[in-house]
Tab-separated table of C-alpha atoms and ligand atoms in Angstrom:
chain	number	residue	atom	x	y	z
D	1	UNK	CA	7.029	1.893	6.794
D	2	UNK	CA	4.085	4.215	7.279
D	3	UNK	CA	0.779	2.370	6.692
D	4	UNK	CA	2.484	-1.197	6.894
D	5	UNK	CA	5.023	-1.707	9.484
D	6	UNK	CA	2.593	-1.631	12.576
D	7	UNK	CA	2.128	-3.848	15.464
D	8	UNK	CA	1.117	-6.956	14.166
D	9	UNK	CA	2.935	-6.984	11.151
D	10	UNK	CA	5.966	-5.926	13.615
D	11	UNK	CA	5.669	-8.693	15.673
D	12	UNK	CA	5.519	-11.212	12.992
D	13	UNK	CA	8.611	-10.021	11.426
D	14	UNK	CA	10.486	-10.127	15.174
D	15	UNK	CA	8.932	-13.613	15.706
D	16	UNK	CA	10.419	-14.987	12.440
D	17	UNK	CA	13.374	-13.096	13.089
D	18	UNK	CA	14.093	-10.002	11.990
D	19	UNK	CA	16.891	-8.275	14.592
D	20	UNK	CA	15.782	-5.056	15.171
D	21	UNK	CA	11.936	-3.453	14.074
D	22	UNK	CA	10.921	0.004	13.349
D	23	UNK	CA	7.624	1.563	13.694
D	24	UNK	CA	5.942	3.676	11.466
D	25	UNK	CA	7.235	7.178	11.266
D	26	UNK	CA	5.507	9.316	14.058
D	27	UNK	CA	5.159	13.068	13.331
D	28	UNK	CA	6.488	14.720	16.765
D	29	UNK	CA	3.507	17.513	16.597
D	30	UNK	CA	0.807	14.725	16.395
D	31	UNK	CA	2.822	12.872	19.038
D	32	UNK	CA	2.466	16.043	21.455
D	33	UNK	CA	-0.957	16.349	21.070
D	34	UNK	CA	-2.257	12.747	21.389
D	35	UNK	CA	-3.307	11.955	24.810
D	36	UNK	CA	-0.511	9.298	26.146
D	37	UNK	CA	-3.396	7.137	26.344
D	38	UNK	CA	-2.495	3.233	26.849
D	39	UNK	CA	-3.422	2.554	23.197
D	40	UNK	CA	-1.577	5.247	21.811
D	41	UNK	CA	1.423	2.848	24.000
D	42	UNK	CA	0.161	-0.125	22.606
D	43	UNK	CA	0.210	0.961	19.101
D	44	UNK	CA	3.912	2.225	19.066
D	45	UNK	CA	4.753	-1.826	20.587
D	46	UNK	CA	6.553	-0.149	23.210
D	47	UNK	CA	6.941	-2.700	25.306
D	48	UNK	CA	8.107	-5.154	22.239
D	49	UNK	CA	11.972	-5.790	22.802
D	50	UNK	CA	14.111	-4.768	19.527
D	51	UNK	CA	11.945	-2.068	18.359
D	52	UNK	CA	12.629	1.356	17.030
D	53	UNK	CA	10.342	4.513	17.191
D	54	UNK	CA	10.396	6.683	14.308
D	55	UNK	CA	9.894	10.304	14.653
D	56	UNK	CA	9.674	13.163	11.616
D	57	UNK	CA	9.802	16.447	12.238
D	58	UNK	CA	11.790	19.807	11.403
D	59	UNK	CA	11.426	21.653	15.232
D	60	UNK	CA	13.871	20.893	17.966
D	61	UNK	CA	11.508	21.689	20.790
D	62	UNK	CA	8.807	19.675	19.610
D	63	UNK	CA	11.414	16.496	18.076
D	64	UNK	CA	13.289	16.749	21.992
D	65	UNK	CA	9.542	16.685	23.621
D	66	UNK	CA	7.957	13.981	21.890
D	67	UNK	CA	11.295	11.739	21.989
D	68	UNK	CA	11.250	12.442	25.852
D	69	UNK	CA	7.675	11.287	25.745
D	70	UNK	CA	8.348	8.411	24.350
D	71	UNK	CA	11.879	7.325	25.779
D	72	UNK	CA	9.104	7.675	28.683
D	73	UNK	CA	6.965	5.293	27.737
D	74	UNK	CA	9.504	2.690	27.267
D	75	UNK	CA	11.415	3.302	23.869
D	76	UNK	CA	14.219	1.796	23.806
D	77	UNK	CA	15.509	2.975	20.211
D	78	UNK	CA	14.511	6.522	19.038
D	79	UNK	CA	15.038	6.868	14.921
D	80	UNK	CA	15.250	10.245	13.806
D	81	UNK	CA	13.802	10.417	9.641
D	82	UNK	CA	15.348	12.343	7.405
D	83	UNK	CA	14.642	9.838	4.376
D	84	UNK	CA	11.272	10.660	3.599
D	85	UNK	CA	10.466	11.914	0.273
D	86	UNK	CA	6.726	12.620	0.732
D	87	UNK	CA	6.283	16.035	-0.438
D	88	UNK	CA	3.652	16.302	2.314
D	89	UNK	CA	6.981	15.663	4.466
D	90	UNK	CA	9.620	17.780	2.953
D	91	UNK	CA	6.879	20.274	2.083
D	92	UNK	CA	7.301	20.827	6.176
D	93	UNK	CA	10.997	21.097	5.875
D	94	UNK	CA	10.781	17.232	7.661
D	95	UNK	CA	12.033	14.126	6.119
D	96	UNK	CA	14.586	14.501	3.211
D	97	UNK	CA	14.277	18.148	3.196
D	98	UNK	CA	16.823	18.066	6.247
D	99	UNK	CA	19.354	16.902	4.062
D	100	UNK	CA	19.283	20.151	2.460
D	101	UNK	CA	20.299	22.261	5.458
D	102	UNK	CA	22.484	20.152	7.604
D	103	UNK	CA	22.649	22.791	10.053
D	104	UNK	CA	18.893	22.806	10.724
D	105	UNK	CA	19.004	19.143	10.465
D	106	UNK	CA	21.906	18.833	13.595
D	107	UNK	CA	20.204	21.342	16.134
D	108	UNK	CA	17.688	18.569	15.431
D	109	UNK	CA	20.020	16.079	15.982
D	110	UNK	CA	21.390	17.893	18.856
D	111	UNK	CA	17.690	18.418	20.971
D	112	UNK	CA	16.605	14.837	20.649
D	113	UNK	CA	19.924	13.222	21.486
D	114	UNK	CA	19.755	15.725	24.385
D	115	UNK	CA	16.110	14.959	25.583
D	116	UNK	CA	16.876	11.053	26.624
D	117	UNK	CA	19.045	8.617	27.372
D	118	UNK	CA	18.334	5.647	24.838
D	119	UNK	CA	20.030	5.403	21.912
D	120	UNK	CA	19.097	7.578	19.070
D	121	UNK	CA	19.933	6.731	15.334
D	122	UNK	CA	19.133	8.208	12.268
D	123	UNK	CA	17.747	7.350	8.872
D	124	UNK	CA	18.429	9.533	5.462
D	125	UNK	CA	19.085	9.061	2.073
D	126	UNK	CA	22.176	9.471	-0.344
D	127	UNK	CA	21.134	13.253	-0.160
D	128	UNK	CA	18.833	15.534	-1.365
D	129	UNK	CA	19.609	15.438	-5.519
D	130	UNK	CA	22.601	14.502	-7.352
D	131	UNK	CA	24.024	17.683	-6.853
D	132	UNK	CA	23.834	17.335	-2.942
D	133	UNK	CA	25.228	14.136	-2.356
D	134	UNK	CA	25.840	14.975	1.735
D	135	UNK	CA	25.251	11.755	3.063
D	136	UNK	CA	28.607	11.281	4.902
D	137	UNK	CA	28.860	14.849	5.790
D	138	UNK	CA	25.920	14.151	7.641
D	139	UNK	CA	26.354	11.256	9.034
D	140	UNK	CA	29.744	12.165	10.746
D	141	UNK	CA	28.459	15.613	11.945
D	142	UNK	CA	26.055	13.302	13.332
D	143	UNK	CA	27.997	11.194	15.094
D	144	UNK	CA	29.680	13.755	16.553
D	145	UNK	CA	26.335	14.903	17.624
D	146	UNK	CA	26.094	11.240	19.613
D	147	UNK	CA	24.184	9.399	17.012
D	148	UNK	CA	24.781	5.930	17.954
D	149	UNK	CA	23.812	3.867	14.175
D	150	UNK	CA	22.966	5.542	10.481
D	151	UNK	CA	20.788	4.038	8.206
D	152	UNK	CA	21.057	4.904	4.462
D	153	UNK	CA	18.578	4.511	1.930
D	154	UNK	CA	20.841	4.545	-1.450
D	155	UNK	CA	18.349	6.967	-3.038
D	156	UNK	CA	18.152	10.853	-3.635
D	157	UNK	CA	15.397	12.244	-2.213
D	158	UNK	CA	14.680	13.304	-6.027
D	159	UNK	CA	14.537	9.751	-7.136
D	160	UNK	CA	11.821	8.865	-4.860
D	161	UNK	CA	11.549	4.917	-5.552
D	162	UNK	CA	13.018	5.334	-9.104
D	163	UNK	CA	15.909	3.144	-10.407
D	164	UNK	CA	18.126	1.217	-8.542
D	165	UNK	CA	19.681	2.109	-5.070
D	166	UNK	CA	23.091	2.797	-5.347
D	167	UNK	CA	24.708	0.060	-3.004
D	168	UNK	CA	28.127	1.285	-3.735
D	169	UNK	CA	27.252	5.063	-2.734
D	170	UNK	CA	26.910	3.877	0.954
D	171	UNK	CA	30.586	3.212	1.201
D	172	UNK	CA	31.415	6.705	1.601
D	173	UNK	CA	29.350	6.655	4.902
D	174	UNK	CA	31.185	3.878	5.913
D	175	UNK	CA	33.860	5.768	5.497
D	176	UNK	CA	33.256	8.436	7.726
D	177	UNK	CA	31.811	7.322	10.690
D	178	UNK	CA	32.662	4.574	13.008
D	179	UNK	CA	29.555	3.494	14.411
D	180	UNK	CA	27.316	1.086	12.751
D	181	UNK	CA	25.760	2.179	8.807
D	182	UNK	CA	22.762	-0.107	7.449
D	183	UNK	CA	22.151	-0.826	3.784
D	184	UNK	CA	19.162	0.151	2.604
D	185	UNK	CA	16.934	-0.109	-1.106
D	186	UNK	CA	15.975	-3.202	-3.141
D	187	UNK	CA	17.083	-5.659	-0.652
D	188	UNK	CA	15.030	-8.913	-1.234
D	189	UNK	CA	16.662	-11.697	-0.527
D	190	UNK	CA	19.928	-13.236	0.789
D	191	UNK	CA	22.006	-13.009	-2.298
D	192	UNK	CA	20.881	-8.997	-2.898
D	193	UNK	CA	21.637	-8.484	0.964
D	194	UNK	CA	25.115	-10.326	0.659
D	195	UNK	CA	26.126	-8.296	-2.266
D	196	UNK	CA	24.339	-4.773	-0.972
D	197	UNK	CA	27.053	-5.213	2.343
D	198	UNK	CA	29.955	-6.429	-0.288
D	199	UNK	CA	29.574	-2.846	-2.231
D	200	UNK	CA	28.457	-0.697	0.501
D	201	UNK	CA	30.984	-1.587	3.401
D	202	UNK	CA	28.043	-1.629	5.291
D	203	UNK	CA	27.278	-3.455	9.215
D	204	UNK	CA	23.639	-4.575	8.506
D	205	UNK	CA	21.034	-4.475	5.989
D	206	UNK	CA	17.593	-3.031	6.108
D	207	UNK	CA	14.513	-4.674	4.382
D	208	UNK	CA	11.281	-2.480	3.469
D	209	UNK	CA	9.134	-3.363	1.162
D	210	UNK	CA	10.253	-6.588	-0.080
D	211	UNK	CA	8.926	-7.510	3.328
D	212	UNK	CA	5.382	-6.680	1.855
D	213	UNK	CA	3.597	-9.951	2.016
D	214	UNK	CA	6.551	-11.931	3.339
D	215	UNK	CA	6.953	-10.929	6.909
D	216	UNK	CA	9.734	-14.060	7.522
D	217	UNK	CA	11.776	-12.430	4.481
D	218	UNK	CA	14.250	-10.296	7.028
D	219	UNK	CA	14.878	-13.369	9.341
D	220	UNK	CA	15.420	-15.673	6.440
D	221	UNK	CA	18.119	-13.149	5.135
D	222	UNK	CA	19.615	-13.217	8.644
D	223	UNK	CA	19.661	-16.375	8.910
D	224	UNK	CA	21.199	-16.458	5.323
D	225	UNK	CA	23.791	-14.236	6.516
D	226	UNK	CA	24.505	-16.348	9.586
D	227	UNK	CA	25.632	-19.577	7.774
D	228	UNK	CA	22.378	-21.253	8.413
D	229	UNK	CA	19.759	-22.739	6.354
D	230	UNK	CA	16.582	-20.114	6.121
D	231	UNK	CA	13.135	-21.873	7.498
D	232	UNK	CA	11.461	-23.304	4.560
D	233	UNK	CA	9.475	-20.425	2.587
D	234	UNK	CA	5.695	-20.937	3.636
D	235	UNK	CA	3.511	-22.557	1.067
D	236	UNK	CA	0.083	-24.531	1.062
D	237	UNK	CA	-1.459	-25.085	4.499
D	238	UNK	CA	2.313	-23.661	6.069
D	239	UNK	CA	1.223	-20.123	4.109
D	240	UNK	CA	-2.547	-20.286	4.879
D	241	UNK	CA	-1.614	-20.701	9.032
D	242	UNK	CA	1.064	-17.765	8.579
D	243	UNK	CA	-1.697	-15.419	6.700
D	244	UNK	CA	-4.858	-16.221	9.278
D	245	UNK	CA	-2.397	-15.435	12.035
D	246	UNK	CA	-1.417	-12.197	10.639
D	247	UNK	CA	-5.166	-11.777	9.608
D	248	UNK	CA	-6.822	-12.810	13.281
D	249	UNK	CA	-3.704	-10.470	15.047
D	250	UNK	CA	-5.083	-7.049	13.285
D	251	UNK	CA	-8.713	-7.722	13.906
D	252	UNK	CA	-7.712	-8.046	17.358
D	253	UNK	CA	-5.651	-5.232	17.469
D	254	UNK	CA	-7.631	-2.830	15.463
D	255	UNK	CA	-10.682	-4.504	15.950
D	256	UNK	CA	-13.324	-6.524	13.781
D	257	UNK	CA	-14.684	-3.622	11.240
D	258	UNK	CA	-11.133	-1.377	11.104
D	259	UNK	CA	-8.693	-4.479	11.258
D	260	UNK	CA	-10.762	-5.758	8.134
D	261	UNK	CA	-9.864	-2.844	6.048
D	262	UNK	CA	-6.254	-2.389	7.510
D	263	UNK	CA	-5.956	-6.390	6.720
D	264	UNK	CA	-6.555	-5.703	3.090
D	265	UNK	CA	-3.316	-4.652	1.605
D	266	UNK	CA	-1.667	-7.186	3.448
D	267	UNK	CA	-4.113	-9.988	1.762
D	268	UNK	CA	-3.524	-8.378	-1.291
D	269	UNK	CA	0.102	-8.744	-0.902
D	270	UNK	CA	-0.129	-12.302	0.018
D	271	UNK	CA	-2.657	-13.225	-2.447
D	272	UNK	CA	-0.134	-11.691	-5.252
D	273	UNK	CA	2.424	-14.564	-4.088
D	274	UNK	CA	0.017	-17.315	-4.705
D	275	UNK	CA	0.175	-18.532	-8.090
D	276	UNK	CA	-3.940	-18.652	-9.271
D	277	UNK	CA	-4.879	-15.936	-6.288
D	278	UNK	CA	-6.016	-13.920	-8.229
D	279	UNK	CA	-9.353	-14.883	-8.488
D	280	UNK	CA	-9.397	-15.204	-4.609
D	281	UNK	CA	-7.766	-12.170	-4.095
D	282	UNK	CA	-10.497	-10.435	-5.994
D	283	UNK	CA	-13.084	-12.138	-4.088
D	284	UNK	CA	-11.280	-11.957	-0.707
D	285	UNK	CA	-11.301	-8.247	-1.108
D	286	UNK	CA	-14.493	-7.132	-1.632
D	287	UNK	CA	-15.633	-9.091	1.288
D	288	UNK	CA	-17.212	-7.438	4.467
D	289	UNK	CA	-17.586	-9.885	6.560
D	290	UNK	CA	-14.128	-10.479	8.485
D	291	UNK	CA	-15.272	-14.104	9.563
D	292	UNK	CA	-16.075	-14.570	5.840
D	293	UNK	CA	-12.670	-13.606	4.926
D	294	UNK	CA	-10.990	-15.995	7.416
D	295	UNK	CA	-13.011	-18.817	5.712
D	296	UNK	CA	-11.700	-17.951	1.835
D	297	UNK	CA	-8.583	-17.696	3.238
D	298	UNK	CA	-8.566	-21.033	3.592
D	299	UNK	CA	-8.452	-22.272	-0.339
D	300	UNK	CA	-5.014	-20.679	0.012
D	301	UNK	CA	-3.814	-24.639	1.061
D	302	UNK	CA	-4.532	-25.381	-2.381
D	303	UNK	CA	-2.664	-22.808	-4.253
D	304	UNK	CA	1.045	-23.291	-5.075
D	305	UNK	CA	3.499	-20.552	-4.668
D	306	UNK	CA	3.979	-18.246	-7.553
D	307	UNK	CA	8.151	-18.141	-8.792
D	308	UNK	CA	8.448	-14.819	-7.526
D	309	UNK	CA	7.751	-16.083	-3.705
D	310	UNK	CA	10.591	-18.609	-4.552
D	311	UNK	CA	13.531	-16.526	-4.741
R	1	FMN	C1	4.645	2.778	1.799
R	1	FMN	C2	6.000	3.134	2.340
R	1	FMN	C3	6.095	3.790	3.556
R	1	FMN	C4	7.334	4.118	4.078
R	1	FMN	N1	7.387	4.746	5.290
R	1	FMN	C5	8.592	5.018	5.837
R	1	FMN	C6	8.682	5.595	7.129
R	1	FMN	O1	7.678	5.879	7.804
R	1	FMN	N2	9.926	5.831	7.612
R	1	FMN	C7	11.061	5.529	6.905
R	1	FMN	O2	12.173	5.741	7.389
R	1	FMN	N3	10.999	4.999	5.683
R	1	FMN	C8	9.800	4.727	5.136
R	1	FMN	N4	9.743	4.143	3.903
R	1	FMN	C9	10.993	3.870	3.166
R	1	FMN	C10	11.537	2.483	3.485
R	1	FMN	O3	11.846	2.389	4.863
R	1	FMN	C11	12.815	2.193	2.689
R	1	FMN	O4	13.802	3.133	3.037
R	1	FMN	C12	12.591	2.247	1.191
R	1	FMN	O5	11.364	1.680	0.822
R	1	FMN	C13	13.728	1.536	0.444
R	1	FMN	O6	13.929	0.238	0.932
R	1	FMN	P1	13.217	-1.058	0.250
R	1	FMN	O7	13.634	-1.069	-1.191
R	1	FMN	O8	13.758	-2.217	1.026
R	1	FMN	O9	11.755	-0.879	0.388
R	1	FMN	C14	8.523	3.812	3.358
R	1	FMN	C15	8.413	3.158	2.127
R	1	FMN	C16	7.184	2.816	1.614
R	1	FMN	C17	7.123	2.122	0.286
């Protein structure tokens, strides 16, 4: 997830679990441009083991270039998007937009499977409206086109993150492919993920923003999934540990005065868990100091969990 699912937060969710990570979506042009630089490495988590790098883009020289690049520098997984709705994105022809010109969208296909040797998958939505439902159309052209997994966010790309995702439209997917299709949309928890695989057909779930705040959610929903009992949900001193470590891991990854502000919406998500954090999530917030901020994080030991974090 752009603008939440970077390396810290990434290695979190690995550490507590999670089978497979991907990074934020790359654009291929900025990609090509940025100087390979060993930061520009570290910030993909290239050398993290079970993590995906996400690339958006609507050219096929650019798209094959950049996933060279990268497959390169160590990629193991290269995701292809063709879920975003961002009008930014589509606006490009990029994202979602490919789903309305599946032949564009498989010459993409086509140059970035070409480029490298690692496995390259491919996220997208139910289609572009309900009057392009293509999902399964494209998944099996790509598979033909050597796509090796599909992930399907059960969304139109005109719904953006209205309604419900349609669990039961993924089946169709299923259907037409053989290699591995992940649920996607309004997975929380175990019981959502069980029933999301029951209606879709579907090899694996994926978890996006219910993950917000909760970075153990996906490997407690493995685990789930597994037979086995989940770790306990962190609360009290448990939840305080598990949000300084996230906090102290981006200030030293983005630094003090950036990984402050980056740290912020993930407080804020954490703080929103906490039943009476509000008051501390106000003050935690406007703070400047990031050594201040690991202090008031602290009274979190004293707060109990709000219901939500329960389920
Ligand atoms: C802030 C935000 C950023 C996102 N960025 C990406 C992205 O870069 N690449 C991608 O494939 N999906 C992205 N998504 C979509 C999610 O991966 C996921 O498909 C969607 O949120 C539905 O799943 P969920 O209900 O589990 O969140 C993003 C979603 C949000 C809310």
């Amino acid at each position: 997830m752009a603008g939440i699912s970077d390396v810290p937060f990434r290695s979190l969710a690995l550490r507590h679990g999670a089978g497979l990570v991907v990074s934020e979506m790359v654009a291929s042009g900025e990609m090509l441009n940025a100087s390979p630089s060993a930061r520009a490495r570290a910030e993909l988590g290239l050398d993290e083991a079970r993590t995906s790098v996400q690339l958006a883009g609507r050219e096929p020289g650019p798209m094959a270039e950049a996933a060279r690049m990268l497959a390169g520098q160590g990629a193991r997984i290269i995701d292809i998007n063709m879920g975003c709705p961002a009008k930014k994105v589509t606006g490009g022809l990029a994202g979602a937009a490919l789903m309305r010109d599946l032949d564009r969208a498989l010459v993409l296909i086509e140059a970035v499977v070409g480029a490298v040797g690692v496995p390259v998958t491919l996220k997208m939505r139910l289609g572009w409206d309900g009057d392009c439902l293509n999902a399964a159309v494209l998944a099996a052209r790509a598979e033909a086109a050597g796509v090796r997994m599909i992930v399907v966010h059960g969304r139109t790309r005109a719904q953006f993150y209205d309604g419900r995702a349609d669990w039961s439209a993924v089946a169709a997917v299923r259907r037409a492919v053989g290699i591995p299709v992940i649920v996607n949309g309004d997975v929380a928890d175990a019981d959502g993920a069980r029933e999301a695989l029951a209606r879709s057909g579907a090899d694996g779930v994926m978890v996006g923003r219910a993950a917000r705040g909760r970075p153990w959610v996906v490997g407690r929903i493995a685990a789930a999934l597994r037979g086995e009992t989940p770790a306990a949900e962190p609360e009290g001193a448990a939840l305080r540990d598990a949000i300084l470590e996230h906090y102290e891991a981006m200030l030293g990854f983005y630094g003090a005065d950036l990984g402050l502000r980056v740290a912020r919406k993930h407080l804020g998500w954490y703080l929103d868990r906490v039943e009476g954090g509000g008051a501390l999530r106000a003050r935690v917030l406007r703070m400047g100091d990031p050594r201040a901020v690991a202090v008031a994080l602290g009274a979190v030991a004293d707060l109990a969990p709000s219901l939500d974090a329960a389920a």
